[in-house]
PDB file of C-alpha atoms in Angstrom:
ATOM      1  CA  MET A  30     -31.812 -32.532  40.486  1.00  0.00           C
ATOM      2  CA  ASN A  31     -34.293 -32.934  37.668  1.00  0.00           C
ATOM      3  CA  ARG A  32     -32.897 -34.155  34.350  1.00  0.00           C
ATOM      4  CA  ALA A  33     -34.316 -31.294  32.263  1.00  0.00           C
ATOM      5  CA  PRO A  34     -32.708 -28.471  34.295  1.00  0.00           C
ATOM      6  CA  ARG A  35     -29.432 -30.439  34.526  1.00  0.00           C
ATOM      7  CA  ALA A  36     -29.330 -30.949  30.733  1.00  0.00           C
ATOM      8  CA  ALA A  37     -30.053 -27.254  30.215  1.00  0.00           C
ATOM      9  CA  ALA A  38     -27.252 -26.266  32.606  1.00  0.00           C
ATOM     10  CA  ILE A  39     -24.735 -28.603  30.934  1.00  0.00           C
ATOM     11  CA  GLY A  40     -25.791 -27.340  27.492  1.00  0.00           C
ATOM     12  CA  ALA A  41     -25.290 -23.741  28.595  1.00  0.00           C
ATOM     13  CA  LEU A  42     -21.801 -24.534  29.947  1.00  0.00           C
ATOM     14  CA  LEU A  43     -20.822 -26.323  26.751  1.00  0.00           C
ATOM     15  CA  LEU A  44     -22.057 -23.488  24.535  1.00  0.00           C
ATOM     16  CA  ALA A  45     -20.543 -20.665  26.618  1.00  0.00           C
ATOM     17  CA  PRO A  46     -17.028 -20.857  25.064  1.00  0.00           C
ATOM     18  CA  VAL A  47     -18.547 -20.871  21.574  1.00  0.00           C
ATOM     19  CA  ALA A  48     -20.684 -17.838  22.364  1.00  0.00           C
ATOM     20  CA  LEU A  49     -17.758 -15.976  23.931  1.00  0.00           C
ATOM     21  CA  SER A  50     -15.457 -16.706  20.999  1.00  0.00           C
ATOM     22  CA  ALA A  51     -18.174 -15.604  18.573  1.00  0.00           C
ATOM     23  CA  CYS A  52     -18.341 -12.226  20.317  1.00  0.00           C
ATOM     24  CA  SER A  53     -14.718 -11.550  19.440  1.00  0.00           C
ATOM     25  CA  ALA A  54     -14.862 -12.869  15.876  1.00  0.00           C
ATOM     26  CA  GLY A  55     -13.618 -10.325  13.379  1.00  0.00           C
ATOM     27  CA  GLN A  56     -12.174  -8.031  16.021  1.00  0.00           C
ATOM     28  CA  VAL A  57      -8.529  -6.962  16.184  1.00  0.00           C
ATOM     29  CA  THR A  58      -7.284  -6.955  19.734  1.00  0.00           C
ATOM     30  CA  GLN A  59      -4.682  -4.453  20.952  1.00  0.00           C
ATOM     31  CA  THR A  60      -2.245  -7.299  21.545  1.00  0.00           C
ATOM     32  CA  ASN A  61      -2.740  -8.706  18.070  1.00  0.00           C
ATOM     33  CA  THR A  62      -0.059  -8.171  15.415  1.00  0.00           C
ATOM     34  CA  GLN A  63      -1.244  -6.052  12.495  1.00  0.00           C
ATOM     35  CA  GLU A  64       0.190  -6.774   9.071  1.00  0.00           C
ATOM     36  CA  GLN A  65       1.935  -3.990   7.218  1.00  0.00           C
ATOM     37  CA  ASN A  66       0.373  -2.639   4.055  1.00  0.00           C
ATOM     38  CA  PHE A  67       2.277  -4.181   1.132  1.00  0.00           C
ATOM     39  CA  GLY A  68       0.980  -1.860  -1.578  1.00  0.00           C
ATOM     40  CA  ALA A  69      -1.716  -2.170  -4.211  1.00  0.00           C
ATOM     41  CA  GLN A  70      -2.423  -5.327  -6.158  1.00  0.00           C
ATOM     42  CA  ILE A  71      -4.644  -6.282  -9.055  1.00  0.00           C
ATOM     43  CA  ASN A  72      -5.107  -9.226 -11.421  1.00  0.00           C
ATOM     44  CA  ALA A  73      -5.493  -8.663 -15.152  1.00  0.00           C
ATOM     45  CA  GLY A  74      -5.782 -11.783 -17.281  1.00  0.00           C
ATOM     46  CA  SER A  75      -2.589 -13.783 -16.914  1.00  0.00           C
ATOM     47  CA  LEU A  76      -0.797 -10.874 -15.196  1.00  0.00           C
ATOM     48  CA  ALA A  77      -0.789 -10.038 -11.504  1.00  0.00           C
ATOM     49  CA  LEU A  78       0.470  -6.594 -10.469  1.00  0.00           C
ATOM     50  CA  ARG A  79       1.743  -6.770  -6.901  1.00  0.00           C
ATOM     51  CA  ALA A  80       3.168  -4.542  -4.113  1.00  0.00           C
ATOM     52  CA  LEU A  81       2.722  -1.331  -6.098  1.00  0.00           C
ATOM     53  CA  GLU A  82       3.530   1.788  -4.104  1.00  0.00           C
ATOM     54  CA  LEU A  83       5.447   5.033  -3.948  1.00  0.00           C
ATOM     55  CA  PRO A  84       8.023   4.626  -1.157  1.00  0.00           C
ATOM     56  CA  TYR A  85       7.701   6.620   2.058  1.00  0.00           C
ATOM     57  CA  PRO A  86       8.930  10.164   1.275  1.00  0.00           C
ATOM     58  CA  THR A  87      11.373  12.179   3.368  1.00  0.00           C
ATOM     59  CA  GLY A  88       9.302  14.062   5.928  1.00  0.00           C
ATOM     60  CA  GLY A  89       6.208  12.032   5.038  1.00  0.00           C
ATOM     61  CA  THR A  90       5.160  14.167   2.037  1.00  0.00           C
ATOM     62  CA  TYR A  91       5.967  14.431  -1.673  1.00  0.00           C
ATOM     63  CA  PRO A  92       5.842  18.134  -2.630  1.00  0.00           C
ATOM     64  CA  SER A  93       3.981  19.156  -5.766  1.00  0.00           C
ATOM     65  CA  GLY A  94       6.327  19.059  -8.758  1.00  0.00           C
ATOM     66  CA  SER A  95       8.655  16.484  -7.199  1.00  0.00           C
ATOM     67  CA  GLU A  96       9.353  12.963  -8.400  1.00  0.00           C
ATOM     68  CA  ALA A  97       8.668   9.539  -6.860  1.00  0.00           C
ATOM     69  CA  ARG A  98      10.048   6.084  -7.499  1.00  0.00           C
ATOM     70  CA  LEU A  99       7.440   3.482  -8.491  1.00  0.00           C
ATOM     71  CA  LEU A 100       7.922   0.153  -6.723  1.00  0.00           C
ATOM     72  CA  GLY A 101       6.244  -3.133  -7.559  1.00  0.00           C
ATOM     73  CA  ALA A 102       6.246  -6.320  -9.598  1.00  0.00           C
ATOM     74  CA  VAL A 103       4.383  -7.753 -12.575  1.00  0.00           C
ATOM     75  CA  VAL A 104       3.933 -11.525 -12.326  1.00  0.00           C
ATOM     76  CA  SER A 105       2.965 -13.552 -15.404  1.00  0.00           C
ATOM     77  CA  THR A 106       1.397 -17.004 -15.565  1.00  0.00           C
ATOM     78  CA  ALA A 107       1.157 -16.907 -19.363  1.00  0.00           C
ATOM     79  CA  ASP A 108       2.950 -19.235 -21.783  1.00  0.00           C
ATOM     80  CA  SER A 109       4.227 -16.309 -23.845  1.00  0.00           C
ATOM     81  CA  GLU A 110       6.008 -13.037 -23.109  1.00  0.00           C
ATOM     82  CA  ASP A 111       4.155  -9.741 -22.652  1.00  0.00           C
ATOM     83  CA  THR A 112       5.697  -6.250 -22.739  1.00  0.00           C
ATOM     84  CA  LEU A 113       5.079  -3.177 -20.591  1.00  0.00           C
ATOM     85  CA  VAL A 114       5.075  -0.330 -23.135  1.00  0.00           C
ATOM     86  CA  GLY A 115       3.567   2.561 -21.182  1.00  0.00           C
ATOM     87  CA  ILE A 116       3.015   4.039 -17.715  1.00  0.00           C
ATOM     88  CA  SER A 117       0.718   7.049 -17.542  1.00  0.00           C
ATOM     89  CA  GLY A 118      -1.565   9.040 -15.262  1.00  0.00           C
ATOM     90  CA  GLU A 119      -2.990  12.487 -14.612  1.00  0.00           C
ATOM     91  CA  ALA A 120      -1.103  12.841 -11.307  1.00  0.00           C
ATOM     92  CA  PHE A 121       2.346  13.142 -12.943  1.00  0.00           C
ATOM     93  CA  GLU A 122       3.855  14.684 -16.079  1.00  0.00           C
ATOM     94  CA  ASP A 123       6.296  12.057 -17.288  1.00  0.00           C
ATOM     95  CA  VAL A 124       8.000   8.727 -16.561  1.00  0.00           C
ATOM     96  CA  GLU A 125      11.718   7.991 -16.516  1.00  0.00           C
ATOM     97  CA  VAL A 126      12.904   4.403 -16.906  1.00  0.00           C
ATOM     98  CA  VAL A 127      16.458   3.246 -16.364  1.00  0.00           C
ATOM     99  CA  ASP A 128      16.831  -0.377 -17.444  1.00  0.00           C
ATOM    100  CA  PRO A 129      20.293  -1.837 -16.823  1.00  0.00           C
ATOM    101  CA  ASN A 130      19.412  -4.834 -18.997  1.00  0.00           C
ATOM    102  CA  ALA A 131      18.251  -2.867 -22.034  1.00  0.00           C
ATOM    103  CA  GLU A 132      20.263  -3.147 -25.210  1.00  0.00           C
ATOM    104  CA  GLU A 133      21.544   0.155 -26.560  1.00  0.00           C
ATOM    105  CA  PRO A 134      20.552   0.997 -30.144  1.00  0.00           C
ATOM    106  CA  ALA A 135      23.313   0.428 -32.718  1.00  0.00           C
ATOM    107  CA  ASP A 136      23.313   4.107 -33.732  1.00  0.00           C
ATOM    108  CA  GLY A 137      23.788   5.208 -30.105  1.00  0.00           C
ATOM    109  CA  ALA A 138      20.434   7.038 -29.978  1.00  0.00           C
ATOM    110  CA  ALA A 139      18.290   6.961 -26.864  1.00  0.00           C
ATOM    111  CA  PRO A 140      15.634   4.207 -26.918  1.00  0.00           C
ATOM    112  CA  ALA A 141      12.163   5.498 -27.729  1.00  0.00           C
ATOM    113  CA  GLY A 142       9.425   4.953 -25.148  1.00  0.00           C
ATOM    114  CA  ILE A 143       9.095   2.145 -22.615  1.00  0.00           C
ATOM    115  CA  SER A 144       9.709  -1.468 -23.572  1.00  0.00           C
ATOM    116  CA  LEU A 145      10.016  -3.718 -20.519  1.00  0.00           C
ATOM    117  CA  PRO A 146       9.517  -7.452 -21.162  1.00  0.00           C
ATOM    118  CA  VAL A 147       7.400  -9.490 -18.759  1.00  0.00           C
ATOM    119  CA  PRO A 148       8.799 -13.024 -19.150  1.00  0.00           C
ATOM    120  CA  ALA A 149       6.465 -15.959 -19.690  1.00  0.00           C
ATOM    121  CA  ASP A 150       5.712 -17.589 -16.331  1.00  0.00           C
ATOM    122  CA  GLY A 151       8.085 -15.063 -14.738  1.00  0.00           C
ATOM    123  CA  THR A 152       8.282 -11.680 -12.993  1.00  0.00           C
ATOM    124  CA  LEU A 153       9.208  -8.139 -13.976  1.00  0.00           C
ATOM    125  CA  PHE A 154      10.480  -6.287 -10.882  1.00  0.00           C
ATOM    126  CA  LEU A 155      10.257  -2.488 -10.799  1.00  0.00           C
ATOM    127  CA  SER A 156      12.772  -0.387  -8.858  1.00  0.00           C
ATOM    128  CA  ASN A 157      13.974  -3.126  -6.497  1.00  0.00           C
ATOM    129  CA  GLY A 158      17.641  -3.047  -7.482  1.00  0.00           C
ATOM    130  CA  GLN A 159      17.392  -6.034  -9.845  1.00  0.00           C
ATOM    131  CA  GLY A 160      15.117  -4.794 -12.617  1.00  0.00           C
ATOM    132  CA  PRO A 161      14.499  -1.412 -14.236  1.00  0.00           C
ATOM    133  CA  ALA A 162      14.120   1.724 -12.107  1.00  0.00           C
ATOM    134  CA  VAL A 163      10.875   3.603 -12.791  1.00  0.00           C
ATOM    135  CA  THR A 164      10.405   7.208 -11.640  1.00  0.00           C
ATOM    136  CA  LEU A 165       7.233   9.299 -11.881  1.00  0.00           C
ATOM    137  CA  VAL A 166       8.314  12.863 -12.694  1.00  0.00           C
ATOM    138  CA  GLY A 167       6.463  16.107 -11.962  1.00  0.00           C
ATOM    139  CA  LEU A 168       3.785  15.133  -9.455  1.00  0.00           C
ATOM    140  CA  SER A 169       0.784  17.404 -10.004  1.00  0.00           C
ATOM    141  CA  GLU A 170      -0.045  17.827  -6.315  1.00  0.00           C
ATOM    142  CA  GLU A 171       1.305  17.195  -2.837  1.00  0.00           C
ATOM    143  CA  LEU A 172       1.037  13.564  -1.710  1.00  0.00           C
ATOM    144  CA  SER A 173       1.189  12.229   1.840  1.00  0.00           C
ATOM    145  CA  VAL A 174       1.112   8.806   3.470  1.00  0.00           C
ATOM    146  CA  GLY A 175      -2.254   7.116   2.993  1.00  0.00           C
ATOM    147  CA  GLU A 176      -3.017   8.966  -0.249  1.00  0.00           C
ATOM    148  CA  TYR A 177      -2.852   7.360  -3.683  1.00  0.00           C
ATOM    149  CA  ILE A 178      -2.685   8.178  -7.391  1.00  0.00           C
ATOM    150  CA  ASP A 179      -4.141   6.386 -10.407  1.00  0.00           C
ATOM    151  CA  VAL A 180      -1.445   4.813 -12.590  1.00  0.00           C
ATOM    152  CA  THR A 181      -2.221   3.103 -15.906  1.00  0.00           C
ATOM    153  CA  PHE A 182       0.076   0.319 -17.098  1.00  0.00           C
ATOM    154  CA  SER A 183      -0.094  -0.492 -20.832  1.00  0.00           C
ATOM    155  CA  PHE A 184       0.879  -3.977 -22.080  1.00  0.00           C
ATOM    156  CA  THR A 185       1.084  -5.212 -25.668  1.00  0.00           C
ATOM    157  CA  GLU A 186      -0.966  -8.357 -24.945  1.00  0.00           C
ATOM    158  CA  THR A 187      -2.971  -7.577 -21.808  1.00  0.00           C
ATOM    159  CA  GLY A 188      -3.859  -3.975 -22.672  1.00  0.00           C
ATOM    160  CA  ASP A 189      -4.332  -1.153 -20.168  1.00  0.00           C
ATOM    161  CA  VAL A 190      -4.539  -1.809 -16.422  1.00  0.00           C
ATOM    162  CA  THR A 191      -5.260   1.094 -14.023  1.00  0.00           C
ATOM    163  CA  VAL A 192      -4.237   0.756 -10.378  1.00  0.00           C
ATOM    164  CA  GLN A 193      -4.628   3.044  -7.362  1.00  0.00           C
ATOM    165  CA  VAL A 194      -1.011   3.232  -6.150  1.00  0.00           C
ATOM    166  CA  PRO A 195      -0.623   4.379  -2.514  1.00  0.00           C
ATOM    167  CA  VAL A 196       2.153   6.292  -0.793  1.00  0.00           C
ATOM    168  CA  GLY A 197       3.920   3.729   1.405  1.00  0.00           C
ATOM    169  CA  VAL A 198       4.490   3.894   5.148  1.00  0.00           C
ATOM    170  CA  SER A 199       7.864   4.267   6.806  1.00  0.00           C
ATOM    171  CA  GLN A 200       9.929   1.082   7.204  1.00  0.00           C
ATOM    172  CA  ARG A 201      11.321   2.309  10.537  1.00  0.00           C
ATOM    173  CA  ASP A 202       9.835   3.624  13.769  1.00  0.00           C
ATOM    174  CA  LEU A 203       9.252   7.365  13.694  1.00  0.00           C
ATOM    175  CA  PRO A 204       9.395   9.678  16.733  1.00  0.00           C
ATOM    176  CA  ARG A 205       5.987  10.476  18.148  1.00  0.00           C
ATOM    177  CA  GLY A 206       4.805  14.036  18.591  1.00  0.00           C
ATOM    178  CA  GLU A 207       3.053  15.391  21.674  1.00  0.00           C
ATOM    179  CA  ALA A 208      -0.197  13.648  22.569  1.00  0.00           C
ATOM    180  CA  PHE A 209      -3.375  15.537  21.683  1.00  0.00           C
ATOM    181  CA  ASP A 210      -5.260  16.878  24.709  1.00  0.00           C
ATOM    182  CA  PHE A 211      -8.940  15.954  24.417  1.00  0.00           C
ATOM    183  CA  HIS A 212      -9.994  17.680  27.699  1.00  0.00           C
ATOM    184  CA  PRO A 213      -8.263  21.091  27.989  1.00  0.00           C
ATOM    185  CA  GLU A 214     -11.256  22.707  29.744  1.00  0.00           C
ATOM    186  CA  GLU A 215     -11.284  20.102  32.545  1.00  0.00           C
ATOM    187  CA  GLU A 216      -7.578  20.659  33.217  1.00  0.00           C
ATOM    188  CA  GLU A 217      -8.070  24.436  33.372  1.00  0.00           C
ATOM    189  CA  GLU A 218     -10.905  24.002  35.893  1.00  0.00           C
ATOM    190  CA  GLN A 219      -8.775  21.694  38.044  1.00  0.00           C
ATOM    191  CA  GLN A 220      -5.817  24.071  38.013  1.00  0.00           C
ATOM    192  CA  GLY A 221      -8.045  27.065  38.809  1.00  0.00           C
ATOM    193  CA  GLY A 222      -9.840  25.274  41.630  1.00  0.00           C
ATOM    194  CA  GLY A 223     -13.084  24.927  39.747  1.00  0.00           C
ATOM    195  CA  SER A 224     -15.445  27.546  38.354  1.00  0.00           C
ATOM    196  CA  ALA A 225     -17.439  29.887  40.541  1.00  0.00           C
ATOM    197  CA  PRO A 226     -21.111  28.984  40.994  1.00  0.00           C
TER     198      PRO A 226
END
């Protein structure tokens, strides 16, 4: 065997695995594990807003006029404290905040507005059972899984940060409905013995 053809054949064999692996680069196979969506995230200066979402609603849909809990976390890498003083958006009428760590005013009056500290080099958790519970009240329209609303977070130091907050997916397996039939005409022809010429 001539050296040139032999070198070409060996080169082709050596490059074949590289070429085959390149064909599948960037593809998600059916046997691959897909990561769950962990909510919206955005960086704003020394703050990082993470895992923001509205939890999966009963029946898969939030009706118009209903309320939704806002989940997420605000992570700070700053040397000084910041404060979350507002949560707003056109997709809801109001915000309710229940902070178990908030100090009650001396006169017994209800605290005015939102005032949630983001600790220096620390994390403010929203609605996870440890930090304050935040609820968006009076949703302006029906919301389903995969949809999102714009929510603006206002901080004393960082300013306003607007995030597209999605409706989360279910944390458990849901029953599947009936499969959609893509070929109803073919089945009718087979059951009827075919169409007349």
